[in-house]
mmCIF file of C-alpha atoms in Angstrom:
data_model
loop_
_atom_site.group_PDB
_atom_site.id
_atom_site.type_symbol
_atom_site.label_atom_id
_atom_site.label_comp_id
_atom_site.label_asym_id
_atom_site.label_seq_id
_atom_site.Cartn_x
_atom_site.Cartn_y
_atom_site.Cartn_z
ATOM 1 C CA UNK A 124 33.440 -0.019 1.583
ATOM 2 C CA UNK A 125 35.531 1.790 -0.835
ATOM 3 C CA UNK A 126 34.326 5.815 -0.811
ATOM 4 C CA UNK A 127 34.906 6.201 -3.981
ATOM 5 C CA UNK A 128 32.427 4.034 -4.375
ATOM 6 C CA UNK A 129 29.926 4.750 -1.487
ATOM 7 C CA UNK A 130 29.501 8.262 -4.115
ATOM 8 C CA UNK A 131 29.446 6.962 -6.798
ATOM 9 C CA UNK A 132 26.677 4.249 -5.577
ATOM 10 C CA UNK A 133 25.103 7.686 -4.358
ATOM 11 C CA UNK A 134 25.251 9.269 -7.679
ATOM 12 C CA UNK A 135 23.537 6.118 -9.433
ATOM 13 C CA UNK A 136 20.521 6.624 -6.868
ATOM 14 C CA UNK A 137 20.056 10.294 -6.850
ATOM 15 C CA UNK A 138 19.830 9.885 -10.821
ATOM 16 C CA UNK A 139 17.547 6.892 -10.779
ATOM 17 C CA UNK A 140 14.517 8.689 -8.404
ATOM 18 C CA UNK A 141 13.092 10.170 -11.073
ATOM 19 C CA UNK A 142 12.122 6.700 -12.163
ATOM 20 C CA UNK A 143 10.526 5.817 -8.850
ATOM 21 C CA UNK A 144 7.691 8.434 -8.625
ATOM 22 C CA UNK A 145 5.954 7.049 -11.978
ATOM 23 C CA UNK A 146 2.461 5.970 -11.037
ATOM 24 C CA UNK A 147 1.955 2.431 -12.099
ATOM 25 C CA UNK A 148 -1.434 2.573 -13.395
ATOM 26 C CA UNK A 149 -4.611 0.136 -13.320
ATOM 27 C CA UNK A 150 -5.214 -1.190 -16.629
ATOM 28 C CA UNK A 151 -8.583 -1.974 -18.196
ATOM 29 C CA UNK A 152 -9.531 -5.700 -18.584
ATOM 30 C CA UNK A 153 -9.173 -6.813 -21.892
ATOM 31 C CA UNK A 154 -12.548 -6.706 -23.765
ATOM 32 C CA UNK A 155 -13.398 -9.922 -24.528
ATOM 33 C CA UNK A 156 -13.561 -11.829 -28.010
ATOM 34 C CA UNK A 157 -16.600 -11.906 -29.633
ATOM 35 C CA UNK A 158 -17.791 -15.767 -30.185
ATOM 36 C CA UNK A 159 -17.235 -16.675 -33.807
ATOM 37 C CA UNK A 160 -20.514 -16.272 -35.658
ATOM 38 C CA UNK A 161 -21.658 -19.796 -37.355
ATOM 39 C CA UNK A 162 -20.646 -19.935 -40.759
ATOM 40 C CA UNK A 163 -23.371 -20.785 -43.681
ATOM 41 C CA UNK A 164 -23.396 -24.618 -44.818
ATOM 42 C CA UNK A 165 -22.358 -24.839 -48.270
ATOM 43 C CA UNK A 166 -25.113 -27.656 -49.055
ATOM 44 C CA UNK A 167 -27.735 -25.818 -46.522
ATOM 45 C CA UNK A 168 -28.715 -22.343 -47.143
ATOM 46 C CA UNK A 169 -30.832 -22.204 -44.427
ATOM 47 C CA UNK A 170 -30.442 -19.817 -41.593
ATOM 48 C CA UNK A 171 -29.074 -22.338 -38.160
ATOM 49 C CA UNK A 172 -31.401 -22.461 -35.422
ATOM 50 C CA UNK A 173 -30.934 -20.420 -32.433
ATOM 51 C CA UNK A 174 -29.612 -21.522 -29.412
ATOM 52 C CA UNK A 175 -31.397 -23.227 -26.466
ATOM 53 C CA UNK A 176 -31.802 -20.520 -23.709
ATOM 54 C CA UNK A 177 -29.778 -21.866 -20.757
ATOM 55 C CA UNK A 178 -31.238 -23.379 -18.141
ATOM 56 C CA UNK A 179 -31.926 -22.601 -14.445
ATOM 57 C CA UNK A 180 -29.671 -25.062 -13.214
ATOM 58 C CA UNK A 181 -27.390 -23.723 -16.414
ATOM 59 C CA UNK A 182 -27.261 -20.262 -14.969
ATOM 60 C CA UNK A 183 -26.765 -21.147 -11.673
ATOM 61 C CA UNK A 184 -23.820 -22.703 -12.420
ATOM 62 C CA UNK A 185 -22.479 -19.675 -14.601
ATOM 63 C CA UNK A 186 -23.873 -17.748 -11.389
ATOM 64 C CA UNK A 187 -21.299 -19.449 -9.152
ATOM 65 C CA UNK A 188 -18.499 -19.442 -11.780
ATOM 66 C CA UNK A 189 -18.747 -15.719 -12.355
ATOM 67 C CA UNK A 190 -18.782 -14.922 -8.267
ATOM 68 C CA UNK A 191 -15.322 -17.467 -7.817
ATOM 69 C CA UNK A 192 -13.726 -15.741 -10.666
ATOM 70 C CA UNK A 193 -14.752 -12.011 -9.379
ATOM 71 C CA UNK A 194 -13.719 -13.454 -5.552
ATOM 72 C CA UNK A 195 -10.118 -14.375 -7.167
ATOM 73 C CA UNK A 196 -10.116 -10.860 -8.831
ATOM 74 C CA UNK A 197 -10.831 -9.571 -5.233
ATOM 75 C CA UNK A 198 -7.652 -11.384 -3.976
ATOM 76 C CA UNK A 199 -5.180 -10.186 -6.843
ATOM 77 C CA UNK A 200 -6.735 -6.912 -6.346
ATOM 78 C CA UNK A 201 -5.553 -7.116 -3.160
ATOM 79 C CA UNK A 202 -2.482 -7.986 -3.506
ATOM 80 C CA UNK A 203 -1.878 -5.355 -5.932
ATOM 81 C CA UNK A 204 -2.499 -2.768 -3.663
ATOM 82 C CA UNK A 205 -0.551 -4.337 -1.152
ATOM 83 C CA UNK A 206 2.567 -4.712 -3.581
ATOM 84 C CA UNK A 207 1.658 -0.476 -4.680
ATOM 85 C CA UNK A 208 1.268 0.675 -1.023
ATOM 86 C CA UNK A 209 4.966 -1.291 -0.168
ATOM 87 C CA UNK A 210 6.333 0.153 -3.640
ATOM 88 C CA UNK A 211 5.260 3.841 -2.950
ATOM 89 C CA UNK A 212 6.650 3.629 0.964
ATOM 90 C CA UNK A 213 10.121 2.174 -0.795
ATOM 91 C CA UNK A 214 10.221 5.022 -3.001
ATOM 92 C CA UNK A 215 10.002 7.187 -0.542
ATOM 93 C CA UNK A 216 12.672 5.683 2.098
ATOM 94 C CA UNK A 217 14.834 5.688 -1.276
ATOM 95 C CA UNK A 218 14.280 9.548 -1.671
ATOM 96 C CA UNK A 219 15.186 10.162 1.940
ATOM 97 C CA UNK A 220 17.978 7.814 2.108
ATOM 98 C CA UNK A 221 18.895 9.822 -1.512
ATOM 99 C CA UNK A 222 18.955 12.794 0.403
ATOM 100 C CA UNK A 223 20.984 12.388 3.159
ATOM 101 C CA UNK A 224 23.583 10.655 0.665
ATOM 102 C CA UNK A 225 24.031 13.800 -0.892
ATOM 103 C CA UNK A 226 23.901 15.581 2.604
ATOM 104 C CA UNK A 227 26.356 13.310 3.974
ATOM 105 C CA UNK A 228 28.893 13.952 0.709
ATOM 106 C CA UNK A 229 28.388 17.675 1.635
ATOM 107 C CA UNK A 230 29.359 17.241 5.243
ATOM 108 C CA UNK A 231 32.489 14.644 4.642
ATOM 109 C CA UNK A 232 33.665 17.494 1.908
ATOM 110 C CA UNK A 233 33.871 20.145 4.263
ATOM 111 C CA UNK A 234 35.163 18.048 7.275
ATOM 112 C CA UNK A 235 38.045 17.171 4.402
ATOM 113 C CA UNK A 236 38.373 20.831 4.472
ATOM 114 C CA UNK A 237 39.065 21.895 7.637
ATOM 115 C CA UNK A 238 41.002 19.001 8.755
ATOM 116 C CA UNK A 239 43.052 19.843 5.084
ATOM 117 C CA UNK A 240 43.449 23.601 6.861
ATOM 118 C CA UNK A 241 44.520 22.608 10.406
ATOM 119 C CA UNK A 242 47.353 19.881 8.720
ATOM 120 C CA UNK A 243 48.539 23.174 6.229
ATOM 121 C CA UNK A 244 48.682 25.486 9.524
ATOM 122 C CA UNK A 245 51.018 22.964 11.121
ATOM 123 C CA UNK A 246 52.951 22.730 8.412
ATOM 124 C CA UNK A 247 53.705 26.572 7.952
ATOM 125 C CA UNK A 248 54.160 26.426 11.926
ATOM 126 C CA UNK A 249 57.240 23.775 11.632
ATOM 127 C CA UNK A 250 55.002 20.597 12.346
ATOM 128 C CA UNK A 251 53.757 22.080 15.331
ATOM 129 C CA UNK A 252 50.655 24.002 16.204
ATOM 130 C CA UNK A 253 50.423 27.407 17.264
ATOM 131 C CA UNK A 254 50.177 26.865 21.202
ATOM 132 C CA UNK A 255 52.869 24.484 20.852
ATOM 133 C CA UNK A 256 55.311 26.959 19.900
ATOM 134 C CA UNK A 257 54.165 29.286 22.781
ATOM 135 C CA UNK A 258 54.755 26.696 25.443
ATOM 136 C CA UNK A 259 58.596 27.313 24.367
ATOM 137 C CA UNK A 260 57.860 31.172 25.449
ATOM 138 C CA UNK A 261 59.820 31.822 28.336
ATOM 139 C CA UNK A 262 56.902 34.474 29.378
ATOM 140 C CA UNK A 263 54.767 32.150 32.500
ATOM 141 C CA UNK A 264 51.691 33.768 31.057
ATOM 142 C CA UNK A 265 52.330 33.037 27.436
ATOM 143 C CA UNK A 266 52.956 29.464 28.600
ATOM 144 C CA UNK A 267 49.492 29.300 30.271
ATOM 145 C CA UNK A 268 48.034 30.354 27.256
ATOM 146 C CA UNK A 269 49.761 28.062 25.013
ATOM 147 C CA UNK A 270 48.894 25.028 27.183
ATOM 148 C CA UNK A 271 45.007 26.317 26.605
ATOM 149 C CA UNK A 272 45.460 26.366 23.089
ATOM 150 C CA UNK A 273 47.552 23.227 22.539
ATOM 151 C CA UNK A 274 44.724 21.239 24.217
ATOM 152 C CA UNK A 275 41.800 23.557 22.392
ATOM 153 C CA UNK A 276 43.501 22.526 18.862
ATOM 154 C CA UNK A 277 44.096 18.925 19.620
ATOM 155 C CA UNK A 278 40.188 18.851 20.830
ATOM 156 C CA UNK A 279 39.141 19.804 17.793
ATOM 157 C CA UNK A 280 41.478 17.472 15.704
ATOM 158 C CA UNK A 281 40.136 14.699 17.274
ATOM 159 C CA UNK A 282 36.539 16.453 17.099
ATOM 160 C CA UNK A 283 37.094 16.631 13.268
ATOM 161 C CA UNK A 284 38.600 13.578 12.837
ATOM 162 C CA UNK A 285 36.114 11.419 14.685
ATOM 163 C CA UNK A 286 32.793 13.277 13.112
ATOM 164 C CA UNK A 287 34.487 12.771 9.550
ATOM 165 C CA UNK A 288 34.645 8.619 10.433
ATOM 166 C CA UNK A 289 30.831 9.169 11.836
ATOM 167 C CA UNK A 290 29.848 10.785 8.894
ATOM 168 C CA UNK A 291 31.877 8.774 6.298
ATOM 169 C CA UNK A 292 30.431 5.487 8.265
ATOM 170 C CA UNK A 293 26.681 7.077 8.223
ATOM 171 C CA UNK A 294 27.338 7.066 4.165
ATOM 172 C CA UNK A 295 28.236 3.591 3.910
ATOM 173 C CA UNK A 296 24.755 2.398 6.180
ATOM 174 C CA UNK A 297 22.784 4.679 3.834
ATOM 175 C CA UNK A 298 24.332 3.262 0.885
ATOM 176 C CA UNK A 299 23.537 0.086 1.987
ATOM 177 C CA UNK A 300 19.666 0.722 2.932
ATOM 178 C CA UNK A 301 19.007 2.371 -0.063
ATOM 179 C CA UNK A 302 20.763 -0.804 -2.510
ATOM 180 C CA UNK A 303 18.491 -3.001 -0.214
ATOM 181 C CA UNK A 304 14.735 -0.764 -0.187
ATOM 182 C CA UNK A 305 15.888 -0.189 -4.494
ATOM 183 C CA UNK A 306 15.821 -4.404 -4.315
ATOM 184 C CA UNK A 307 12.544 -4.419 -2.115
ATOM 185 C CA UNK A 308 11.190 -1.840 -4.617
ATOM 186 C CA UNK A 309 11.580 -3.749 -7.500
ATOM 187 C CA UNK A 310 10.574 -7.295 -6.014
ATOM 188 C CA UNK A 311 7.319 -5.032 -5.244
ATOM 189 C CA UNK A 312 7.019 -4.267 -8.804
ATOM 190 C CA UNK A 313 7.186 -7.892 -9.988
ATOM 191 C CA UNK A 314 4.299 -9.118 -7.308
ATOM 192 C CA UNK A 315 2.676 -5.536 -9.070
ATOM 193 C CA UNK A 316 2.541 -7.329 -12.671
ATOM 194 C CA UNK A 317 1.596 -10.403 -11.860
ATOM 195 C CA UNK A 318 -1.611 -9.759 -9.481
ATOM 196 C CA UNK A 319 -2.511 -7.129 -12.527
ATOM 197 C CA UNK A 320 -2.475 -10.046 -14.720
ATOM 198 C CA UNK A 321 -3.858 -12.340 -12.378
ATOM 199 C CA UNK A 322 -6.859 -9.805 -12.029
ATOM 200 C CA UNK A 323 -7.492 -8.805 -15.773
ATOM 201 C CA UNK A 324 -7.173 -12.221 -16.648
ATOM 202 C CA UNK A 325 -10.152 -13.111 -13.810
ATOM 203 C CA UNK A 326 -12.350 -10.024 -14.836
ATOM 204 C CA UNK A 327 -11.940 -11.226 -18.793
ATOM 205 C CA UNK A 328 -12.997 -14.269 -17.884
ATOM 206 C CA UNK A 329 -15.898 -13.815 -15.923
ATOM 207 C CA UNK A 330 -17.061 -11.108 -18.135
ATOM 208 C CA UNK A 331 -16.849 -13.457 -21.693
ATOM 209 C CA UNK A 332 -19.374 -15.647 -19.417
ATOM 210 C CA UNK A 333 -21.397 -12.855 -19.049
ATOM 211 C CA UNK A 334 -21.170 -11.910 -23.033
ATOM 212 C CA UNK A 335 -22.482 -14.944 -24.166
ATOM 213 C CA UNK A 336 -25.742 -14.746 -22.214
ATOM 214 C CA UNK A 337 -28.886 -12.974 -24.013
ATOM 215 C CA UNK A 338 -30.722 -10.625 -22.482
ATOM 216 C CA UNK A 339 -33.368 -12.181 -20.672
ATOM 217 C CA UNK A 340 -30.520 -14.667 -19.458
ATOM 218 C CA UNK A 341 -28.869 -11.745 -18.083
ATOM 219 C CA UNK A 342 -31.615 -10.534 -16.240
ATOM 220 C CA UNK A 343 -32.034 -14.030 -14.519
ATOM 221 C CA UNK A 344 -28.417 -14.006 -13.423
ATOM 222 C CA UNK A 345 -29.037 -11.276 -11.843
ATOM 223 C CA UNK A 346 -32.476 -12.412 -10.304
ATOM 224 C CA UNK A 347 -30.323 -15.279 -9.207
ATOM 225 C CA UNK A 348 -27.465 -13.014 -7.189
ATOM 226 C CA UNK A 349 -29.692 -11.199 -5.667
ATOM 227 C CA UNK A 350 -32.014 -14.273 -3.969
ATOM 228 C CA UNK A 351 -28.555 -16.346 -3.023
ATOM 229 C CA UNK A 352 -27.230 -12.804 -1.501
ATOM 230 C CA UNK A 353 -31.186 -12.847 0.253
ATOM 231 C CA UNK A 354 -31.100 -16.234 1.338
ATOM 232 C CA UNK A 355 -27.430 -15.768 3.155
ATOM 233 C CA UNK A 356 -28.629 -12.285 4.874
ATOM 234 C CA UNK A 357 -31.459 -14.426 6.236
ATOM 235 C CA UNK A 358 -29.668 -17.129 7.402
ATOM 236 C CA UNK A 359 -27.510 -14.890 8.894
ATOM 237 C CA UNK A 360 -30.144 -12.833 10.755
ATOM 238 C CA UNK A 361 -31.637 -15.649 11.909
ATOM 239 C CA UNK A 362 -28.437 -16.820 13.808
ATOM 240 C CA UNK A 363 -27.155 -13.498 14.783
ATOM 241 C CA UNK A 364 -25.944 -13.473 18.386
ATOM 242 C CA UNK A 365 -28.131 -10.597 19.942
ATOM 243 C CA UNK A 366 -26.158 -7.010 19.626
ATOM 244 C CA UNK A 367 -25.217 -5.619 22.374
ATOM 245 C CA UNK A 368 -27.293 -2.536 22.741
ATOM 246 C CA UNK A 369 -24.845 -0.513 25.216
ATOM 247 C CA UNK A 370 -22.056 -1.032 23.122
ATOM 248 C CA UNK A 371 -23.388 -1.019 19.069
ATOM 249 C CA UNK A 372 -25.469 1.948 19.836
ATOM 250 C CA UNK A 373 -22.206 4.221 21.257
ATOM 251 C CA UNK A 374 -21.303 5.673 17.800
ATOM 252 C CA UNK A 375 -18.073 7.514 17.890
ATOM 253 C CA UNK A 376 -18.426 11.056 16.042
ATOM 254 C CA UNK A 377 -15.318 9.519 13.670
ATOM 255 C CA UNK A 378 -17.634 6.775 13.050
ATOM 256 C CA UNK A 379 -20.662 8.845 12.026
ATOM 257 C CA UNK A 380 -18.404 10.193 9.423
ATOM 258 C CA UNK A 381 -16.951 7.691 8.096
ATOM 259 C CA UNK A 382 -20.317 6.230 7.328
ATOM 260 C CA UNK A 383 -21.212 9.721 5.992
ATOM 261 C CA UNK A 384 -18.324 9.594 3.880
ATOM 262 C CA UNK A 385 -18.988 6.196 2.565
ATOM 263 C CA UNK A 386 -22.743 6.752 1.895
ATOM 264 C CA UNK A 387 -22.538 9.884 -0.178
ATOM 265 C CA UNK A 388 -20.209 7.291 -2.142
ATOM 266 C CA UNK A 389 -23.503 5.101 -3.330
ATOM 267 C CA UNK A 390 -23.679 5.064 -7.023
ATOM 268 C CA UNK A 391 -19.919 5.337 -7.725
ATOM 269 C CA UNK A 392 -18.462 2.581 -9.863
ATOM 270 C CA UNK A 393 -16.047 -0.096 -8.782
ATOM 271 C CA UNK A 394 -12.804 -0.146 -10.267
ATOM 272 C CA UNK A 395 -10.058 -2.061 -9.155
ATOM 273 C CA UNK A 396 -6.759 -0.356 -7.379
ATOM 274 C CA UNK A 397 -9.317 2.903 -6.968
ATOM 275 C CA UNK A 398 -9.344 5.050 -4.369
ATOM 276 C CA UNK A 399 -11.445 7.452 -5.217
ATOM 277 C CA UNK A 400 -13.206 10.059 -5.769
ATOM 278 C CA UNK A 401 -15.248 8.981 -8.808
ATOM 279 C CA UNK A 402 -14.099 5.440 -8.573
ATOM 280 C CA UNK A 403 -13.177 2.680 -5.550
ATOM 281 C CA UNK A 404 -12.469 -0.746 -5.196
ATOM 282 C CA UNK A 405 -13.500 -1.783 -1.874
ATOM 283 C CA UNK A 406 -10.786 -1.499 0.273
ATOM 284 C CA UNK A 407 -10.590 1.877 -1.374
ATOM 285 C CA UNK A 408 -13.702 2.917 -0.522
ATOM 286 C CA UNK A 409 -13.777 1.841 3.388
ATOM 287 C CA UNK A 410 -9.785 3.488 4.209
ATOM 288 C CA UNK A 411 -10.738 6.503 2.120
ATOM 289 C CA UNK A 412 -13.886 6.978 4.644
ATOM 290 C CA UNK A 413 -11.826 6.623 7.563
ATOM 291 C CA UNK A 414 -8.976 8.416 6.193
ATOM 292 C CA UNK A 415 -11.700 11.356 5.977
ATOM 293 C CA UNK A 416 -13.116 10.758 9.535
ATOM 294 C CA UNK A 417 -9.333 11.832 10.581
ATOM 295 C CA UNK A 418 -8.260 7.457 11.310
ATOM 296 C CA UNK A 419 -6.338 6.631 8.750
ATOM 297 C CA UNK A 420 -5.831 2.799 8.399
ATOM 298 C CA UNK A 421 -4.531 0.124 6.255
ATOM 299 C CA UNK A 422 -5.333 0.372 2.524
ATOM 300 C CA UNK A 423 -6.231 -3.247 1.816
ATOM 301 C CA UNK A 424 -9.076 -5.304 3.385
ATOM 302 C CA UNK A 425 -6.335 -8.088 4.571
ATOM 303 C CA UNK A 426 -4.234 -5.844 6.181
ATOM 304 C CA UNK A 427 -7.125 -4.572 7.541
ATOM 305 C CA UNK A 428 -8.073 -7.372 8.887
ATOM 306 C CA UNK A 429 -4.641 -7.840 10.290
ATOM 307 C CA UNK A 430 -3.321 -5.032 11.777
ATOM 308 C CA UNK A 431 -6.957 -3.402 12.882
ATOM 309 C CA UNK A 432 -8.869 -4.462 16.446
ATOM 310 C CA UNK A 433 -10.885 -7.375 16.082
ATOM 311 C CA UNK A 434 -14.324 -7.005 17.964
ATOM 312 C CA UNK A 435 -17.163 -9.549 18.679
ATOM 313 C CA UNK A 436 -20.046 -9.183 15.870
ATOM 314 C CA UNK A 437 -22.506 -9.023 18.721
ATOM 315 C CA UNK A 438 -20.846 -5.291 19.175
ATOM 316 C CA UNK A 439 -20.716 -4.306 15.927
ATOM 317 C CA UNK A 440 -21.449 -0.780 15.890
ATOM 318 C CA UNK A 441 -21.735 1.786 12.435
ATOM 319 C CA UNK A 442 -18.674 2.287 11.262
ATOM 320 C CA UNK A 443 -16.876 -1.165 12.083
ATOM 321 C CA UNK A 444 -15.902 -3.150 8.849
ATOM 322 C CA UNK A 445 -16.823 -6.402 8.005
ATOM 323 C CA UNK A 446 -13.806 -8.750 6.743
ATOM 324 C CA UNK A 447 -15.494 -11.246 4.098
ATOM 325 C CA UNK A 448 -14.161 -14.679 2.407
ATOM 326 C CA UNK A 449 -11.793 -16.816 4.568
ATOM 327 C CA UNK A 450 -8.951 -15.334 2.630
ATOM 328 C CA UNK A 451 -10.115 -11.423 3.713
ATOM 329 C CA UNK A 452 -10.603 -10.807 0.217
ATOM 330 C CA UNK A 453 -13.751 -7.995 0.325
ATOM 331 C CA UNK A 454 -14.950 -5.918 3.397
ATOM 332 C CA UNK A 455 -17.421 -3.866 3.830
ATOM 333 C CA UNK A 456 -18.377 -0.658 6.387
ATOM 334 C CA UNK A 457 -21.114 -1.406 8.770
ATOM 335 C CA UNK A 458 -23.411 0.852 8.807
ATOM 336 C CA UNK A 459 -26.542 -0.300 11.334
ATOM 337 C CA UNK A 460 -29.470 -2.195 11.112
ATOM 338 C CA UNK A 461 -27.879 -5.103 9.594
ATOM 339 C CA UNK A 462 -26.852 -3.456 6.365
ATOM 340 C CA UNK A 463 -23.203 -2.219 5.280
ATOM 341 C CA UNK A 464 -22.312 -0.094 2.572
ATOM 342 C CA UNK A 465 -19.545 -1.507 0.179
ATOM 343 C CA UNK A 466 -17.655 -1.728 -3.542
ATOM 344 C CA UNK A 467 -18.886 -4.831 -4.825
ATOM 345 C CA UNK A 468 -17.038 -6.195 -7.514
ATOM 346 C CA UNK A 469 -16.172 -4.661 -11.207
ATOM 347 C CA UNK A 470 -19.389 -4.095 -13.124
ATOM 348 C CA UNK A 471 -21.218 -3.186 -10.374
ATOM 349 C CA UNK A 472 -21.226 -0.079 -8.177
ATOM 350 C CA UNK A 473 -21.382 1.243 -4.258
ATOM 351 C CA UNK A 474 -24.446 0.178 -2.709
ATOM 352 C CA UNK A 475 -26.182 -0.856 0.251
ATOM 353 C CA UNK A 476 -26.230 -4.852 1.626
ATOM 354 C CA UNK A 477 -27.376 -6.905 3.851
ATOM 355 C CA UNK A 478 -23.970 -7.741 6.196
ATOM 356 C CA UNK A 479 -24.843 -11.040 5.782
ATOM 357 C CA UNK A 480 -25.041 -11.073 2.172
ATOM 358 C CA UNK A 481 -21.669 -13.081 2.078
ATOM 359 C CA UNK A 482 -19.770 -15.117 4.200
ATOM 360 C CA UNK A 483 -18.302 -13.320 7.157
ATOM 361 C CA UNK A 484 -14.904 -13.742 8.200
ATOM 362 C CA UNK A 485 -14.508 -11.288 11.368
ATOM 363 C CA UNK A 486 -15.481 -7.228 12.358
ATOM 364 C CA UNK A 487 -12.560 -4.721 13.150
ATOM 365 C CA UNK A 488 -12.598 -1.342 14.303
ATOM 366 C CA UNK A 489 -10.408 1.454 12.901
ATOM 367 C CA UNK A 490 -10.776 3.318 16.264
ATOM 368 C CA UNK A 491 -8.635 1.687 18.715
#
């Protein structure tokens, strides 16, 4: 590669990272439109007639429609932070590639030097280095000497010579790493923009359902999460493999307080992409405990579920998480007797659940 233009590729970089450590923050969901109000009839005066209130079988289905659209939410939301984590660690492989660019410059500059100073000594010497023109000495000491220093100066030619092409070389890589992480970067913003939409899109949605309910209707809906997310802890606890005591009763001191952590967290409100402290999403809210029981681990519930130790339910133990939906879409922390702790969904805040409240995918545990 040209090194006129390895620096000035350098240049372009060092002046482009103050673009990279802009936040790229969460926006609110738009608030839905209002449903038109019926107009008067010109040949009716009278006031129209109130809607039917919507049926049980009505709501359920608005139940089901509102938990698929806040489930797809959970996926974008995912990954978002997935595309944010991989756009932060880019940034910051850019800065230190950015860095030794400009390092790298420095060192080639003053290699340039001193091989620029041992070619001008030569040149005032007649072409010839200093010990060379004592080896002509007739003196048998002076020509010892000169033979050391003949041998000492071509050392450290070659020593310059070949930690200039190193260096010079070591630019070119650097260049190259940081073109390809600046092209990783911005593919990472792209997948960024489109799970936001994906997920503001979702929450709008499910939230216009929710507008157009009254009151009472409201209440219902919620009646009608709560006995589904009863019926499925049941069902669950009545097919539970039997825990094994030795093993789900050794909580780890890291464990205890990363359930500590978690549960002083109850009452907090979900938001999406948050980490905390007022705010979490869920994945936010189960690394952020671990991260303060000294474990940090992935930051979103499928790479959780990846990268993390996967463990038999039957030795679940407090402070395992719970990987929910087949797509890993929501966890939650275990924290005994069949309940976990979690960020629901937006709307709603950190609470207490039964672990079998949803469909269960797998258990990890952040302590390997």
């Amino acid at each position: 590669m040209n090194r006129r233009h390895c620096a000035a590729a350098a240049i372009t970089l060092v002046c482009a990272l103050g673009l990279l450590t802009v936040p790229v923050q969460a926006m609110a969901a738009p608030t839905p439109d209002a449903s038109p109000s019926p107009s008067a009839s010109a040949t009716a005066p009278a006031e129209p007639s109130p809607a039917a209130p919507a049926s049980e079988k009505d709501l359920e289905k608005i139940r089901e429609q509102i938990e698929t659209l806040y489930r797809q939410a959970g996926a974008a939301t995912d990954a978002y932070n997935l595309a944010e984590e991989q756009t932060k660690k880019q940034s910051g492989e850019i800065v230190k590639l950015a860095k030794a660019i400009v390092d790298g410059q420095a060192r080639i500059a003053e290699l340039k030097d001193r091989a620029g100073a041992q070619a001008r000594e030569q040149y005032r010497n007649g072409g010839l280095p200093p010990g060379a023109q004592l080896v002509l000495s007739d003196d048998p000491q002076l020509f010892l000497d000169g033979v050391n220093k003949v041998r000492t100066s071509q050392q450290a030619s070659k020593t310059v010579l070949a930690e200039l092409t190193r260096t010079q070389e070591d630019l070119e890589t650097y260049t190259q790493d940081a073109s390809s992480n600046w092209h990783k970067l911005e593919t990472n913003r792209v997948e960024q923009a489109k799970a936001k939409k994906r997920i503001n899109a979702q929450i709008a949605a499910a939230e216009k359902l929710e507008s157009r309910l009254e009151k009472k209707e409201l209440a219902r809906l919620r009646q009608l999460e709560q006995d589904a997310a009863n019926r499925a802890q049941s069902a669950w606890l009545a097919t539970r493999p039997t825990p094994n005591v030795a093993v789900s009763g050794a909580t780890t001191a890291a464990g205890k307080a990363a359930v500590a952590f978690a549960t002083a967290q109850i009452g907090k409100p979900y938001v999406w992409g948050a980490t905390g402290p007022g705010s979490y999403d869920c994945s936010g809210l189960t690394s952020q405990a671990w991260a303060a029981a000294g474990r940090p681990i992935p930051r979103t519930s499928q790479e959780q579920w990846r990268l993390l130790p996967r463990i038999d339910i039957q030795d679940m133990r407090p402070g395992d998480l719970i990987i929910y939906h087949a797509d890993a879409s929501h966890v939650g922390m275990y924290v005994g007797d069949g309940a976990i702790v979690h960020s629901p969904r937006p709307g709603r805040h950190v609470t207490l659940a039964g672990a079998g409240s949803m469909k269960i995918l797998g258990v990890v545990r952040p302590e390997r």
